[in-house]
Tab-separated table of C-alpha atoms in Angstrom:
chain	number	residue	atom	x	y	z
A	3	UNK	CA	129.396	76.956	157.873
A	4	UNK	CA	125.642	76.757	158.584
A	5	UNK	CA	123.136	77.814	156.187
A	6	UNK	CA	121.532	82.125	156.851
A	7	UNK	CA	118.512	81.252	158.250
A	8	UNK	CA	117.095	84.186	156.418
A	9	UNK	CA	117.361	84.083	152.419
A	10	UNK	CA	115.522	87.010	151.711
A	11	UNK	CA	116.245	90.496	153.103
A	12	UNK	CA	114.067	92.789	152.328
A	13	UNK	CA	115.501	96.963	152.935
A	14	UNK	CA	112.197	99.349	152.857
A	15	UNK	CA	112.349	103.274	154.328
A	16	UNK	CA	111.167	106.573	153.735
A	17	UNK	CA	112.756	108.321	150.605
A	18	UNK	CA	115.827	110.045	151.474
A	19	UNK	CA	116.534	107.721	154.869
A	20	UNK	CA	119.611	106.636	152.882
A	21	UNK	CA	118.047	102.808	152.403
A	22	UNK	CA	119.309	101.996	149.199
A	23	UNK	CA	122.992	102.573	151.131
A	24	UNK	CA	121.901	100.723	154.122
A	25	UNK	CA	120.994	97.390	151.772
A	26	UNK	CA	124.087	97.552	150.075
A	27	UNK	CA	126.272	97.467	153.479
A	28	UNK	CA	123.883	94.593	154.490
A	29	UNK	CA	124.403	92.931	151.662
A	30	UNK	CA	128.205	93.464	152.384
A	31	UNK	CA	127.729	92.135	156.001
A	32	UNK	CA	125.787	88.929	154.554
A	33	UNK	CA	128.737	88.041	152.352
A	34	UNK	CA	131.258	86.678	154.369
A	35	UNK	CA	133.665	83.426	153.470
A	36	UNK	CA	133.304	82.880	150.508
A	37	UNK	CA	129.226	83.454	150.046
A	38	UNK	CA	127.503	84.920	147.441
A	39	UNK	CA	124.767	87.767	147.825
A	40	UNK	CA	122.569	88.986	145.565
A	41	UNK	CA	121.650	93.185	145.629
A	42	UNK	CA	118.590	93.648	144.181
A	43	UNK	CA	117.061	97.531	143.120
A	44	UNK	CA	113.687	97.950	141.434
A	45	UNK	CA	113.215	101.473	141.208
A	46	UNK	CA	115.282	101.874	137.898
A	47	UNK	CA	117.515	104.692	139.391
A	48	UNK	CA	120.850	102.728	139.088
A	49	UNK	CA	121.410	103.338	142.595
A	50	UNK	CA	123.776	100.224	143.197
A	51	UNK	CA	126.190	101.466	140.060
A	52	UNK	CA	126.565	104.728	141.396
A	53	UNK	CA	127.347	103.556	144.840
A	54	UNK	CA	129.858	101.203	144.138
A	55	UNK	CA	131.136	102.853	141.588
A	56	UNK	CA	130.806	100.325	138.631
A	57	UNK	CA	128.648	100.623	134.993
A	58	UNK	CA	125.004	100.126	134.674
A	59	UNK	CA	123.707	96.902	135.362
A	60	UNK	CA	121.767	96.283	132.169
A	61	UNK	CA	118.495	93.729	131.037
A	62	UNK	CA	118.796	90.317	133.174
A	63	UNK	CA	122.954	91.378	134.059
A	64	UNK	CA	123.783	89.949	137.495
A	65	UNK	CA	127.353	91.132	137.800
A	66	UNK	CA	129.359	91.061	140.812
A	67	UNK	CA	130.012	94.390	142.298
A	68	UNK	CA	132.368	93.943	144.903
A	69	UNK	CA	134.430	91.314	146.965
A	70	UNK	CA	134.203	92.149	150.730
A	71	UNK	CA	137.156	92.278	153.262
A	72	UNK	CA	135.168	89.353	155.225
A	73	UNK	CA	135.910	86.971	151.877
A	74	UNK	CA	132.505	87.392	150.089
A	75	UNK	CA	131.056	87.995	147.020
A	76	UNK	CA	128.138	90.806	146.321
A	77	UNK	CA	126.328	90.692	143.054
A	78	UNK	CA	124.072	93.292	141.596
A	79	UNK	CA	120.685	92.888	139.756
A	80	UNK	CA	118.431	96.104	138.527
A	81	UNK	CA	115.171	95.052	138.102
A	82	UNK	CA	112.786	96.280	135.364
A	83	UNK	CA	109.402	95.842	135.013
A	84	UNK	CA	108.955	96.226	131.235
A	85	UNK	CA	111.807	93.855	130.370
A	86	UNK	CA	110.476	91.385	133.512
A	87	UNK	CA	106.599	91.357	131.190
A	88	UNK	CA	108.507	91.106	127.783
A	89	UNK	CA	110.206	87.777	129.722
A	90	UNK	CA	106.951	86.790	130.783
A	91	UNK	CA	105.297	86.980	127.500
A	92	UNK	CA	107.960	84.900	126.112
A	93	UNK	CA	108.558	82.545	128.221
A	94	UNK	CA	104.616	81.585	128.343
A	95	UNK	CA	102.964	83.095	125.524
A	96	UNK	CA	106.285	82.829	123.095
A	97	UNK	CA	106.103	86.127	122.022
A	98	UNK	CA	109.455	87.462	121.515
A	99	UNK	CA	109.368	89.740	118.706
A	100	UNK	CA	105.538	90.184	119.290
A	101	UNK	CA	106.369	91.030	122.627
A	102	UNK	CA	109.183	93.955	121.719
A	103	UNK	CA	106.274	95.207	119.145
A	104	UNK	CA	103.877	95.625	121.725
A	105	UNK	CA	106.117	97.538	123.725
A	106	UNK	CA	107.246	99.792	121.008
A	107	UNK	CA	103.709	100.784	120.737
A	108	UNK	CA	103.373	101.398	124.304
A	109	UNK	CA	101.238	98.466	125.298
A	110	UNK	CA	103.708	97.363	128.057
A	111	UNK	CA	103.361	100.786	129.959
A	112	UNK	CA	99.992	100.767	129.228
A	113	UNK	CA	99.385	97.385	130.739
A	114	UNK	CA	101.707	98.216	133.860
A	115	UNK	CA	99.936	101.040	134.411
A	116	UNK	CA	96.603	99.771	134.784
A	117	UNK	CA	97.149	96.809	136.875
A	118	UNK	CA	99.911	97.932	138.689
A	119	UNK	CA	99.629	94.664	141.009
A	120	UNK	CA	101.190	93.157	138.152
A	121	UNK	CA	104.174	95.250	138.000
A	122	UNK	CA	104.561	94.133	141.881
A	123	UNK	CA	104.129	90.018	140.819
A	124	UNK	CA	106.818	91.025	137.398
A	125	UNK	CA	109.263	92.781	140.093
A	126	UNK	CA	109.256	90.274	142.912
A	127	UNK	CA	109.203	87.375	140.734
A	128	UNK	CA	112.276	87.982	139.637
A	129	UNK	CA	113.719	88.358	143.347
A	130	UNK	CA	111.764	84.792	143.577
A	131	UNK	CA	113.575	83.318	140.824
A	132	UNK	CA	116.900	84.078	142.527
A	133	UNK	CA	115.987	82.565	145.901
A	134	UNK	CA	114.342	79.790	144.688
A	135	UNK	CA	117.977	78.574	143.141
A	136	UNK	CA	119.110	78.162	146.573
A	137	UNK	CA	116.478	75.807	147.423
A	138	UNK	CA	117.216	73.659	143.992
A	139	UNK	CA	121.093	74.214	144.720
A	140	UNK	CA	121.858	75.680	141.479
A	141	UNK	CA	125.629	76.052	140.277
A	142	UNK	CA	124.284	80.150	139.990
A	143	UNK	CA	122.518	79.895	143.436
A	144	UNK	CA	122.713	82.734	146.128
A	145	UNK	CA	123.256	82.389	149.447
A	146	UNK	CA	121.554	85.341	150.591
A	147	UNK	CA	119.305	87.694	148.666
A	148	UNK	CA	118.769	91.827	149.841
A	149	UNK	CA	115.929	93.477	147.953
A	150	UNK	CA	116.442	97.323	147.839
A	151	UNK	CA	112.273	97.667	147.880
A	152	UNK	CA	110.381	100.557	147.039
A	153	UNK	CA	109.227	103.434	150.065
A	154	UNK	CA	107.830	102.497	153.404
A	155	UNK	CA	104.654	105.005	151.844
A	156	UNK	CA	104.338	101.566	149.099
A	157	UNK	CA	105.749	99.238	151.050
A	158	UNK	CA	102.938	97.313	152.199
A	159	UNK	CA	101.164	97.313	149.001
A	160	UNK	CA	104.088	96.016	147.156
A	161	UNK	CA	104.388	92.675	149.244
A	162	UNK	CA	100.770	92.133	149.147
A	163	UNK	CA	101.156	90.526	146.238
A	164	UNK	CA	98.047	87.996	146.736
A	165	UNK	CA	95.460	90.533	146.904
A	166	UNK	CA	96.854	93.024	144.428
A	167	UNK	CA	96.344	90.107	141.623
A	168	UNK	CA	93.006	89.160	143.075
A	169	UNK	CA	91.274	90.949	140.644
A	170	UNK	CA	93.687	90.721	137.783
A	171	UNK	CA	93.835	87.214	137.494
A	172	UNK	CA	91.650	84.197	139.361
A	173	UNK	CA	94.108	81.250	137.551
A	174	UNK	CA	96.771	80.897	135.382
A	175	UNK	CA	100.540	81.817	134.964
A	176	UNK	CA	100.148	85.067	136.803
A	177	UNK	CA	98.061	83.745	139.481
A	178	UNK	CA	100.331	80.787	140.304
A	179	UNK	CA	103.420	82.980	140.379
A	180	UNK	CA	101.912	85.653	142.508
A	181	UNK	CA	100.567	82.828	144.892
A	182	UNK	CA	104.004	81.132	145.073
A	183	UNK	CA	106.005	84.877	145.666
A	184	UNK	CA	103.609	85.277	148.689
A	185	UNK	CA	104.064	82.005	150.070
A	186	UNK	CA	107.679	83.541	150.198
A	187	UNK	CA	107.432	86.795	151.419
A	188	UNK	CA	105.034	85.285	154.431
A	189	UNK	CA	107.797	82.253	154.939
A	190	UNK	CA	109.983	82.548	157.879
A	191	UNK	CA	112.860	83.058	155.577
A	192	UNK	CA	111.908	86.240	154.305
A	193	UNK	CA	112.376	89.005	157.150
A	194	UNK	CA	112.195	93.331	156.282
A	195	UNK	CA	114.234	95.544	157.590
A	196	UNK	CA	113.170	99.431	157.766
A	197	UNK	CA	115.368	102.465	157.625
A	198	UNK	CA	114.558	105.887	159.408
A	199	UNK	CA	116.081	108.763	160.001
A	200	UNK	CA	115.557	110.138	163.814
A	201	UNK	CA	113.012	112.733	162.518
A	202	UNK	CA	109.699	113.143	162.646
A	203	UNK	CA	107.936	112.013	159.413
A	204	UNK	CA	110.779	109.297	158.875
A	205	UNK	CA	110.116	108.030	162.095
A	206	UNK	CA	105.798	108.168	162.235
A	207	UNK	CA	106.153	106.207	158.534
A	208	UNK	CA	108.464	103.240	159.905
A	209	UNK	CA	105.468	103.182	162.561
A	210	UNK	CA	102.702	103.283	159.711
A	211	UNK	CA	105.072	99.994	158.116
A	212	UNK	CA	105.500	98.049	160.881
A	213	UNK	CA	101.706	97.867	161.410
A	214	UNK	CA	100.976	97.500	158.054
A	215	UNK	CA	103.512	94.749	157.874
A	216	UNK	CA	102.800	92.635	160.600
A	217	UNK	CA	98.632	93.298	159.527
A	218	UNK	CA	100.061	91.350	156.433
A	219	UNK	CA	101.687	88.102	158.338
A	220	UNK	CA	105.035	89.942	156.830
A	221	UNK	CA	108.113	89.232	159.436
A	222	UNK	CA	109.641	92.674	160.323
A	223	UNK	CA	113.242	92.193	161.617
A	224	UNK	CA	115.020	95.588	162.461
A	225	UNK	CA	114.541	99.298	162.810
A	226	UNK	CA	117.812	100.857	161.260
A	227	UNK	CA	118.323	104.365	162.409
A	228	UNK	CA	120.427	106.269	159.917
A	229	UNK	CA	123.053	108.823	159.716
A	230	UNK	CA	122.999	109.042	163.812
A	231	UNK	CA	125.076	111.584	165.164
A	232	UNK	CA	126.058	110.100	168.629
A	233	UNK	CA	126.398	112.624	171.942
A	234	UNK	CA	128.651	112.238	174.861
A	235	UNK	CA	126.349	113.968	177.235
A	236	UNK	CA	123.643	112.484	179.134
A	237	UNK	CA	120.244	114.140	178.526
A	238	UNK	CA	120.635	116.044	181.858
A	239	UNK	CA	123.681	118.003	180.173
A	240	UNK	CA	122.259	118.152	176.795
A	241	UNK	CA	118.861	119.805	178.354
A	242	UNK	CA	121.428	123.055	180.299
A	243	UNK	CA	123.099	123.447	177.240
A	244	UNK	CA	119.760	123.734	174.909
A	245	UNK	CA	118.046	125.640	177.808
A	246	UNK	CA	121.395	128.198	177.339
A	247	UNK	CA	122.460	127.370	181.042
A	248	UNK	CA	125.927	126.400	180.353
A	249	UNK	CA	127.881	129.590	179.963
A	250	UNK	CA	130.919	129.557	177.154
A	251	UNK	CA	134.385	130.987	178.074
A	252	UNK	CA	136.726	130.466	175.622
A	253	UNK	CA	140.363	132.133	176.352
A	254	UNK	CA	140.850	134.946	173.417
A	255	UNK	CA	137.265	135.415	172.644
A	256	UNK	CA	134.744	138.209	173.216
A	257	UNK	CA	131.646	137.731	174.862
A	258	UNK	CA	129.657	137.987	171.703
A	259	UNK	CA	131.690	135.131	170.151
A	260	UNK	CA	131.440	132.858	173.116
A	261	UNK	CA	127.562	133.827	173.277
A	262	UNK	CA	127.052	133.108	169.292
A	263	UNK	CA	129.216	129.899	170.342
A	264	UNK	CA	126.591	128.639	173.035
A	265	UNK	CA	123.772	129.489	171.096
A	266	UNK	CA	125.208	126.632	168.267
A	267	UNK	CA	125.635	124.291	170.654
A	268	UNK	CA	121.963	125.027	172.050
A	269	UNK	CA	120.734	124.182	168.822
A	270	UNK	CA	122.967	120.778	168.870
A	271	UNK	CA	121.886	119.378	171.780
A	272	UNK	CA	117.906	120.556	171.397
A	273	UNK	CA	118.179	118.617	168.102
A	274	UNK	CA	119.387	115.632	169.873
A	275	UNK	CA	117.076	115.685	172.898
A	276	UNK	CA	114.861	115.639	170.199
A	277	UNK	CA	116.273	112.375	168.496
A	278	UNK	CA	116.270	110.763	171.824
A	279	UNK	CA	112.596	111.402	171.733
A	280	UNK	CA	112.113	109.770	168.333
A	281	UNK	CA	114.470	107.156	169.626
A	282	UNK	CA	112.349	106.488	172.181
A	283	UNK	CA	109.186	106.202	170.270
A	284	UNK	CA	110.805	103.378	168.170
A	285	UNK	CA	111.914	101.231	170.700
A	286	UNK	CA	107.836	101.118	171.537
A	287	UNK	CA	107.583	99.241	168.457
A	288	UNK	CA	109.322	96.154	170.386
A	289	UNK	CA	111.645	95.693	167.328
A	290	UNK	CA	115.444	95.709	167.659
A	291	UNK	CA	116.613	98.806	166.948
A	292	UNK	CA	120.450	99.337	165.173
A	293	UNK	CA	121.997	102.646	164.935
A	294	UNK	CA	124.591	103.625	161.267
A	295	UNK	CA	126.957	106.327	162.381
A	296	UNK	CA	126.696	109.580	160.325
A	297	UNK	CA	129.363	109.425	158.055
A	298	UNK	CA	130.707	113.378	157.060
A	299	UNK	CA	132.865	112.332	154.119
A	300	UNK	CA	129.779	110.671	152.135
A	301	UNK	CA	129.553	107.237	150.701
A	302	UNK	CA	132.078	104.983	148.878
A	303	UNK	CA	133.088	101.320	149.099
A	304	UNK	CA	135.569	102.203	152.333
A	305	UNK	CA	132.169	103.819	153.554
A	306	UNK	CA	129.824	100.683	153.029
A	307	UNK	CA	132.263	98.121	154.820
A	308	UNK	CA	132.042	100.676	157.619
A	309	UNK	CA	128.406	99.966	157.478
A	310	UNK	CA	128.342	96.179	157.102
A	311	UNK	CA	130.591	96.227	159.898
A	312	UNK	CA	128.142	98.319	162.351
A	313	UNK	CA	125.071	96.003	161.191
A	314	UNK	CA	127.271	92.998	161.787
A	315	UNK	CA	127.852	93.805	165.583
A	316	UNK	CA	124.421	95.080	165.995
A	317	UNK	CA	122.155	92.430	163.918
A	318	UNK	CA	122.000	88.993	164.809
A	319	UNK	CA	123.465	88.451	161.386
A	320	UNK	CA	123.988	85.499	159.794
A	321	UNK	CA	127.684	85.563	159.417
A	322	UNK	CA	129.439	82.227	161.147
């Protein structure tokens, strides 16, 4: 089995696009045969214990959170940035119980806060940390990592790590770590993947992204379109049925009811002319596009192998 020739994945979209659920079924597709994925969040909304249904993940906790029918393993990591700067003050200032003082007066929020380029460095040095094991073939290495990153609106800012510490810090500990976790993001092993929804603001942010991205040197991968509800008709049908030129004769039913009927289905298929539009603007962006089904029943662990399945015909995944 060849090594992924991506080892960081890196899930970004608009709030609400449903990418926290997207990076979890990728990180379900990525763990096939017996490898090992690691499901990172750093928003502090437990999103990955709520979706698969398990208890917080707590402190420095990688626990795994479920084995996948394709013989993998997916672990989960929530990443904080108070507990990442109490870590960092210990591990290069030794200040363990100085360092839980300070926070109990504040002075870790405070710090955050200010120089929130160092929250950034804290956050994705952790993600480092667990990449970097692959490359020193640790017993508690990964073989893929999938970052469940902040909003495409922050996106850019929170993997342009260098410059965001440029005025924090010209040398030193912080420096050197914020040099070596851009070196990583900008390495051809790190690739993003953005999430939309086929709607308007959704889509014009993933646009906003990608340029932002590849201004950055940052390697975009894939355009996920979420929660797609797929149409039979070609556009030529959809259009007579949102124009109200398809007449409705149902055998039983009044003319009001089959006129109240037609009018639903005029609003269907105008809303998915207009998603073909959207569509359409996306694949401008010269990225590979991938479409998730819209799933009516909501999301479980049945639901997110369903997903890792779809990415795993549609993205040149790293599964052999």
């Amino acid at each position: 089995m060849s090594a992924p020739r991506h080892t960081l994945h890196i899930v970004s979209g608009k709030g609400g696009t449903g990418k926290t659920t997207v990076a979890a079924g990728l990180a379900c597709a990525l763990a096939t045969r017996g490898r090992r994925v690691l499901l990172c969040e750093v928003e502090k909304r437990q999103g990955l214990s709520e979706l698969f249904g398990v208890p917080p993940l707590e402190g420095d906790e990688e626990r795994r959170l479920t084995r996948t029918p394709a013989g993998g393993s997916v672990f989960g990591l929530s990443i904080d940035a108070e507990d990442a700067l109490r870590e960092y003050l210990e591990t290069f200032y030794h200040l363990g119980l100085a360092g839980r003082a300070l926070d109990r007066f504040g002075v870790i929020d405070f710090v955050t806060s200010i120089a929130p380029g160092l929250r950034d460095v804290l956050l994705t040095g952790k993600v480092y940390e667990a990449v970097r094991r692959g490359v020193k073939r640790l017993p508690t290495a990964y073989d893929s990592v999938v970052l469940d990153a902040p909003p495409t609106g922050r996106i850019g800012q929170f993997l342009n790590i260098h410059d965001e510490v440029s005025g924090i810090a010209k040398v030193g500990p912080i420096r050197s770590q914020a040099d070596s976790v851009a070196a990583l993001l900008r390495s051809r092993s790190t690739i993003v993947h953005l999430v939309t929804l086929l709607e308007d603001m959704p889509v014009t942010e993933t646009e906003e992204a990608v340029g932002a991205l590849r201004a950055s040197g940052t390697g975009v991968g894939t355009v996920i379109e979420n929660m797609v509800n797929p149409s039979p008709f070609e556009p030529a049908v959809l259009a007579d049925v949102a124009a109200g030129s398809v007449a409705l004769d149902v055998p039983g039913w009044e003319q009001q009811q089959n006129a109240a009927l037609a009018a639903e289905f005029a609003v269907e298929a105008s809303r998915t002319l207009e998603q073909q539009v959207r569509h359409e603007r996306l694949q401008q962006l010269g990225l590979p596009l991938v479409q998730v089904d819209f799933d009516p029943l909501g999301i479980d662990a049945e639901s997110l192998f369903a997903i890792a399945e779809q990415l795993t015909d549609q993205l040149a995944l790293e599964v052999a």
